[in-house]
Tab-separated table of C-alpha atoms and ligand atoms in Angstrom:
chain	number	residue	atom	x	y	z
A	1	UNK	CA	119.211	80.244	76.937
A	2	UNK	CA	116.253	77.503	75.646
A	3	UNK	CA	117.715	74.233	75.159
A	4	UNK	CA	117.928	73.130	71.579
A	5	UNK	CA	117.407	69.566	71.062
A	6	UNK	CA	119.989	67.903	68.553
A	7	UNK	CA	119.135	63.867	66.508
A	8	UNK	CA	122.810	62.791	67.143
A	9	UNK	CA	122.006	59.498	65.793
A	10	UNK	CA	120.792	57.461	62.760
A	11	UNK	CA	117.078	56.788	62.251
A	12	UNK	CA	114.679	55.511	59.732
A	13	UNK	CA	112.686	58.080	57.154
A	14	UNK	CA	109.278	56.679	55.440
A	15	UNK	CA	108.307	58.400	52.613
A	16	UNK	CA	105.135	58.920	53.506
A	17	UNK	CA	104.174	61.950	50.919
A	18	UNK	CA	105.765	63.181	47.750
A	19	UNK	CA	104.997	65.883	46.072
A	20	UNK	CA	106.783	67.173	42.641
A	21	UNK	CA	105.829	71.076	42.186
A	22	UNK	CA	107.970	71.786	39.288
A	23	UNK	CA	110.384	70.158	36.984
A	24	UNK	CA	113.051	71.467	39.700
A	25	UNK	CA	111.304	70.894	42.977
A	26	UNK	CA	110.611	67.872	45.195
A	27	UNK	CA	109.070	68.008	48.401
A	28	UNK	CA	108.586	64.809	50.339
A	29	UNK	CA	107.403	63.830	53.721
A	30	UNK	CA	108.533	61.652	55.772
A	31	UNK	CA	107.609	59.418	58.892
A	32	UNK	CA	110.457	59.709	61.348
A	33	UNK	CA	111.004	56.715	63.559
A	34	UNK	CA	112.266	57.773	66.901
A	35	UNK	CA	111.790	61.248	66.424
A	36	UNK	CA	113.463	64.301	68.376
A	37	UNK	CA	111.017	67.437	67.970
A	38	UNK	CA	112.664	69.563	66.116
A	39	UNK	CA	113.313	73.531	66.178
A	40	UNK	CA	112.089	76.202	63.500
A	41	UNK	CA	115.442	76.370	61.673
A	42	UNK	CA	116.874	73.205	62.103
A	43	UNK	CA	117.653	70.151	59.156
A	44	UNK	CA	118.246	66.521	58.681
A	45	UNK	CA	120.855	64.969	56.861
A	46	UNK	CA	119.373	62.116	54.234
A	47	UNK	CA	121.789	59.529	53.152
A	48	UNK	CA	121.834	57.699	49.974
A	49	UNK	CA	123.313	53.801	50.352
A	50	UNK	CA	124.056	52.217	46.976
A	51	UNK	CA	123.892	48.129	46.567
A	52	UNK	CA	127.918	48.248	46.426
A	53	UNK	CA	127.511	50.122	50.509
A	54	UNK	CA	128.555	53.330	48.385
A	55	UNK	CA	126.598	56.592	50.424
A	56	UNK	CA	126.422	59.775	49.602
A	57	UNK	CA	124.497	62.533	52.572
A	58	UNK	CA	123.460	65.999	51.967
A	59	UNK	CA	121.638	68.350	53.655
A	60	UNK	CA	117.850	69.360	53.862
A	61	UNK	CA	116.263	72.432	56.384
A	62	UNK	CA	113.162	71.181	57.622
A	63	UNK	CA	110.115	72.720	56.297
A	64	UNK	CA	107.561	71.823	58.719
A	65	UNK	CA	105.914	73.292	61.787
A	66	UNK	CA	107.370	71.146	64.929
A	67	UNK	CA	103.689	70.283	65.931
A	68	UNK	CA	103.691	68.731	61.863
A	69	UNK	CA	103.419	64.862	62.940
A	70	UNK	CA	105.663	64.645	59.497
A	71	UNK	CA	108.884	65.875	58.753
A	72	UNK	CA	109.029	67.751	55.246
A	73	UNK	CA	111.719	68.713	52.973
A	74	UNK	CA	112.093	70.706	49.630
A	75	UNK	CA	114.795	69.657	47.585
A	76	UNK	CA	115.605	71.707	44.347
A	77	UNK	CA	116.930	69.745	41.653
A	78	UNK	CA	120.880	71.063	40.681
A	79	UNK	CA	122.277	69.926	37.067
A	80	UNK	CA	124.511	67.542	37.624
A	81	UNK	CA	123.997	66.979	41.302
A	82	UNK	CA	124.257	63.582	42.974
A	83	UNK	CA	121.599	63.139	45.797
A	84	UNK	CA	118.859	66.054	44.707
A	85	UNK	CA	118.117	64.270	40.951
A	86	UNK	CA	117.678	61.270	43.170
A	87	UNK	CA	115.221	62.510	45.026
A	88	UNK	CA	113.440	63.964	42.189
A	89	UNK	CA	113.190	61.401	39.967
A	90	UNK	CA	113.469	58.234	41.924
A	91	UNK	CA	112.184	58.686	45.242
A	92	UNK	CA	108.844	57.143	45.737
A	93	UNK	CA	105.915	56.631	48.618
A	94	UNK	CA	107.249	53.512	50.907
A	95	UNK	CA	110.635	54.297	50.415
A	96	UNK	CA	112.610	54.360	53.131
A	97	UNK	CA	116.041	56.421	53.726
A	98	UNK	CA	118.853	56.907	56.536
A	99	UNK	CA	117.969	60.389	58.406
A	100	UNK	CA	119.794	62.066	61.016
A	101	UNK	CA	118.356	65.317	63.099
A	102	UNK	CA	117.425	67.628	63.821
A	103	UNK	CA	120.786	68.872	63.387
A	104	UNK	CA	121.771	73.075	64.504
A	105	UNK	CA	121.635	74.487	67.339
A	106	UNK	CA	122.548	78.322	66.100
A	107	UNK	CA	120.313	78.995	63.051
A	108	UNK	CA	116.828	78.183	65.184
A	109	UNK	CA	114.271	80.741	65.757
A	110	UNK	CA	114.468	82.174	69.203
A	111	UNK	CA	110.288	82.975	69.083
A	112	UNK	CA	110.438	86.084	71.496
A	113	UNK	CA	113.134	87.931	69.561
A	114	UNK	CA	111.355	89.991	66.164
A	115	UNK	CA	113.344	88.982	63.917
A	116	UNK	CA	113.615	89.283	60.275
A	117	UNK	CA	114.354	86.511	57.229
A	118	UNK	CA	115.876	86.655	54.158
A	119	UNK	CA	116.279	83.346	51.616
A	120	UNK	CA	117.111	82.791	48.252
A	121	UNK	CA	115.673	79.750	46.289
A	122	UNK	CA	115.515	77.205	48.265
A	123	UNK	CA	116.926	78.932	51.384
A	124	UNK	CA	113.638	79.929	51.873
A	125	UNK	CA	113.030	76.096	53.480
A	126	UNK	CA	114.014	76.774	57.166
A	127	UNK	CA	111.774	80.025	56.914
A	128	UNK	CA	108.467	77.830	55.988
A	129	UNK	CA	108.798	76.407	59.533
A	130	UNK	CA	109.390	79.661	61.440
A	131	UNK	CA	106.117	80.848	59.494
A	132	UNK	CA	104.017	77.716	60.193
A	133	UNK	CA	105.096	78.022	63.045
A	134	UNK	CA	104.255	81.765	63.618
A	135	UNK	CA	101.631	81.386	62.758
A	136	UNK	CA	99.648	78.568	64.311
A	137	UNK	CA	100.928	80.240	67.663
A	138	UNK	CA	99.976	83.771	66.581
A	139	UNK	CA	103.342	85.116	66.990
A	140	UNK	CA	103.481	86.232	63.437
A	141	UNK	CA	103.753	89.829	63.916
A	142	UNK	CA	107.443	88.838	65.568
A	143	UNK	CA	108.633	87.580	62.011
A	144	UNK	CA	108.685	89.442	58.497
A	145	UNK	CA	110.063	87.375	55.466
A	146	UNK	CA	111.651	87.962	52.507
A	147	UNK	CA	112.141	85.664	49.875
A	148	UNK	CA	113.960	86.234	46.541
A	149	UNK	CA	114.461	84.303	43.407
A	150	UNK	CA	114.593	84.770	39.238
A	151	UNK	CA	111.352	83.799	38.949
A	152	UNK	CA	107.850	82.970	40.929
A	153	UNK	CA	108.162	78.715	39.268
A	154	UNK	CA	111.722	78.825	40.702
A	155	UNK	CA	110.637	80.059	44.443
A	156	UNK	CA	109.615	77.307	46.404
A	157	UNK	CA	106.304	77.746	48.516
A	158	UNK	CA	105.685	81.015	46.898
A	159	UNK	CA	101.755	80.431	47.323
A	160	UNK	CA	102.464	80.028	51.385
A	161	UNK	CA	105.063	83.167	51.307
A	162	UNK	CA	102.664	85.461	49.361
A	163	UNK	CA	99.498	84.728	51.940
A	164	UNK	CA	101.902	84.981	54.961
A	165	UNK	CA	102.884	88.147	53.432
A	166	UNK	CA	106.302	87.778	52.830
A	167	UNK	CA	107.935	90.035	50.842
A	168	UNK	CA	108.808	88.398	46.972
A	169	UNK	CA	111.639	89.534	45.298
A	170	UNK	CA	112.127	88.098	41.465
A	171	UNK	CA	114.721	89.476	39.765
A	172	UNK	CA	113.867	88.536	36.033
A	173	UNK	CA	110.220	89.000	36.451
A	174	UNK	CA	107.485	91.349	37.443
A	175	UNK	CA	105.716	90.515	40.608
A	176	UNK	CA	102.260	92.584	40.443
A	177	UNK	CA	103.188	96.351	40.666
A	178	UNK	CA	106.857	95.153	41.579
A	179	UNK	CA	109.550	95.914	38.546
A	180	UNK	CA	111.849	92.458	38.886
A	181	UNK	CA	115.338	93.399	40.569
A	182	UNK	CA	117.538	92.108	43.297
A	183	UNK	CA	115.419	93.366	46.553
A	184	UNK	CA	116.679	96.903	47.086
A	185	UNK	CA	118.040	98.416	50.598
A	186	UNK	CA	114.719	100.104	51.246
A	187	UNK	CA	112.742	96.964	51.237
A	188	UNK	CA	114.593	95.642	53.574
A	189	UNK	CA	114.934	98.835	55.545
A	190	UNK	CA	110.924	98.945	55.880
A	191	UNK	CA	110.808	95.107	57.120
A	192	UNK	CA	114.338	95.491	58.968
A	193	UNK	CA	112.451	97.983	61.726
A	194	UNK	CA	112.276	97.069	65.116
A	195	UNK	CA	114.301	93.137	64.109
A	196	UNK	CA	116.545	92.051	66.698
A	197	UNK	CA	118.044	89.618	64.601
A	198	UNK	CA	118.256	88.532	61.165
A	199	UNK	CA	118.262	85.216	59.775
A	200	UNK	CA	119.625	84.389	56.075
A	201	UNK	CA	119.757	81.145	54.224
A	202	UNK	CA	120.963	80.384	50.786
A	203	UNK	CA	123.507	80.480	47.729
A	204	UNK	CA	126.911	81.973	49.332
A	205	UNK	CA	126.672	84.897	46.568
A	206	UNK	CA	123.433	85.654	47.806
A	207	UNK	CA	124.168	85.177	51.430
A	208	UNK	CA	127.248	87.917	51.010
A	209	UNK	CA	125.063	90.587	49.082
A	210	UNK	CA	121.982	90.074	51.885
A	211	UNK	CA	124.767	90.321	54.388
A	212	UNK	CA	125.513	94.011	53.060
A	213	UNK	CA	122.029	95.048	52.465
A	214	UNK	CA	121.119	94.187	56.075
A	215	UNK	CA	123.788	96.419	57.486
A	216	UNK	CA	122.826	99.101	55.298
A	217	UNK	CA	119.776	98.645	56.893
A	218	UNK	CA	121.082	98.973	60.514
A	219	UNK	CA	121.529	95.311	61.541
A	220	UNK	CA	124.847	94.383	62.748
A	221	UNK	CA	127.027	91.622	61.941
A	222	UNK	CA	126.946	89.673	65.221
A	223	UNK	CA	122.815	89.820	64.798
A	224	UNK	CA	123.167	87.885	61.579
A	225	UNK	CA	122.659	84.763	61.740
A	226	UNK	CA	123.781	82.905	58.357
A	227	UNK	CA	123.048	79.145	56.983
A	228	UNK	CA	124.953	78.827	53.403
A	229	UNK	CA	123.549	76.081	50.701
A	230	UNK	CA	127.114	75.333	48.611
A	231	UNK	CA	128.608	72.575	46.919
A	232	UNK	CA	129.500	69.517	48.908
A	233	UNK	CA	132.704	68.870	49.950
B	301	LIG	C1	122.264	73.229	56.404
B	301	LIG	C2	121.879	73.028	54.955
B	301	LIG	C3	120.544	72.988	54.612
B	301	LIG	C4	120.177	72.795	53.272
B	301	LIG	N1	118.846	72.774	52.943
B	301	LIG	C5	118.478	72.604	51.656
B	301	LIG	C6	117.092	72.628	51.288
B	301	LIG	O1	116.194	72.818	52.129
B	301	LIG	N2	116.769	72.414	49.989
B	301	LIG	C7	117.735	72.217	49.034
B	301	LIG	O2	117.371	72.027	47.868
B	301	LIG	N3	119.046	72.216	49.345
B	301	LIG	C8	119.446	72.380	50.629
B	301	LIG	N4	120.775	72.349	50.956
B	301	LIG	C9	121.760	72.004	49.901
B	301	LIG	C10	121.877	70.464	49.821
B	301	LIG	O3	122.486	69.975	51.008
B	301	LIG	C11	122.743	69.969	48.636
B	301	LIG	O4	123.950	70.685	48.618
B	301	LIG	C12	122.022	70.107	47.298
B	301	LIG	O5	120.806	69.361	47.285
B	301	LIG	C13	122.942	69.599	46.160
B	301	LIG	O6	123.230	68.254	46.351
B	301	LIG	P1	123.481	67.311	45.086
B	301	LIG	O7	124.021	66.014	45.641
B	301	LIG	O8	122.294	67.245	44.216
B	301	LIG	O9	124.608	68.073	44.287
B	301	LIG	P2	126.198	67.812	44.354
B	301	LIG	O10	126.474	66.471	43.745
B	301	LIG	O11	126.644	68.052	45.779
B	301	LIG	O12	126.739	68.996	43.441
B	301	LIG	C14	126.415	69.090	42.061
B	301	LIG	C15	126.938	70.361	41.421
B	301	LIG	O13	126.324	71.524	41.934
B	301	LIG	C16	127.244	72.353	42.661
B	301	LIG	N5	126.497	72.686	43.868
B	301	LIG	C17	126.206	71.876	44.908
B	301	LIG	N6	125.398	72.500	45.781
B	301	LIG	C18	125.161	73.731	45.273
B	301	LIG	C19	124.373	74.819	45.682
B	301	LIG	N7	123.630	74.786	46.775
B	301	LIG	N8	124.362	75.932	44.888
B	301	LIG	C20	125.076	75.971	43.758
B	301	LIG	N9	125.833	74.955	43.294
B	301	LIG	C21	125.872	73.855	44.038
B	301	LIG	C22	128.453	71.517	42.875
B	301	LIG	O14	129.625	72.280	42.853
B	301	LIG	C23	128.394	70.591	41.655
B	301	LIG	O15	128.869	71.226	40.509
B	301	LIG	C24	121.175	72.593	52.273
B	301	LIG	C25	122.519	72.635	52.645
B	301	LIG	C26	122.874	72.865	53.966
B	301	LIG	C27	124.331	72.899	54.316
């Protein structure tokens, strides 16, 4: 089995790049000092240190290909949330934040194994790095993508997923010849063919119902490999 390297310890974060897509999304870049090369899959943790020594941590898959000399998140913004308003509303270029990773050893992309994604939202994140990644190697063909939300504005990177071609599910809106709905066992059969392994990131409702829907579509449990985005403990 590959090694997967692991950030066990605190470093520095530089904003270098911020970017705010929508009214919900943030995606900033940042310069990592001492930084361990990271897996397609993996995520920091960013923590937040008040005046008063008060922290809060959360959190974040890494978007970017490894070769990326950046590190970038996407951060959706959740009503009422602590750390992600934060980030969209305060953060700024030059500002610098307490980052530890890359953290996971399980949910990284083993590149020689086809393998087959599914994300909701913002669990989409870990799968922009597998495709970057993919791609700049060529190995694209070994990884098919699909990536749901309610509507295109709420689906992070949809402009990357689309020209990959990932599939898009919305489920309150029409995507060209696509009626919106949850994606539908068939879909995923098509894309399913020939995966050893499955990948799924996001919401735990929507982590249980692509759970099902895979197995319908002949992947088995212990080939599922699951990172859930819930509340904080
Ligand atoms: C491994 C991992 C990777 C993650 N990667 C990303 C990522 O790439 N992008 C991203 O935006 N988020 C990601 N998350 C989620 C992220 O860590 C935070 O949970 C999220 O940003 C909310 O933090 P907050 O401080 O704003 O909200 P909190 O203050 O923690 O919570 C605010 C309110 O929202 C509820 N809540 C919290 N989280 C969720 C959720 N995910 N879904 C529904 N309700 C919720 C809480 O119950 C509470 O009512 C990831 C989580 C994990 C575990």
């Amino acid at each position: 089995m590959t090694s997967v390297p692991v950030g066990r310890s605190w470093t520095t974060g530089i904003v270098r790049e911020i970017e705010r897509p929508t009214d919900q999304l943030v995606k900033i870049r940042f310069e990592v000092a001492d930084r361990t090369p990271h897996r397609p899959g993996q995520h920091y943790v960013v923590r937040l240190r008040a005046p008063d020594d008060y922290t809060a941590q959360r959190s974040y898959s890494i978007a970017s290909d490894p070769d990326d000399p950046l590190v970038e998140i996407m951060v959706e913004v959740l009503p009422r949330g602590e750390v992600s308003p934060f980030l969209h509303e305060i953060a700024e270029v030059g500002d610098e934040f307490e980052l530890r990773g890359p953290i996971g050893r399980w949910f990284v992309w083993n590149d020689d194994v086809p393998s087959i994604c599914i994300g909701g939202g913002s669990g989409v994140v870990p799968f922009v790095s597998m495709m970057r990644y993919a791609q700049r190697t060529g190995i694209d063909p070994r990884l098919r993508v699909i990536a749901s939300a309610q509507t295109r504005e709420r689906l992070p990177y949809v402009d990357e997923l689309e020209s990959y071609g990932a599939l898009v599910a919305l489920t309150r809106e029409n995507h060209h010849d696509r009626v919106a709905a949850h994606i539908y066992p068939d879909e995923v059969k098509a894309l399913a063919f020939g995966a050893q392994r499955a990948y799924v990131c996001g919401s735990v409702g929507f982590v249980s119902f692509a759970g099902r829907i895979l197995g319908d579509a002949g992947i088995s449990d212990e080939n599922v490999r699951v990172e859930q985005f819930g509340p904080s403990a």
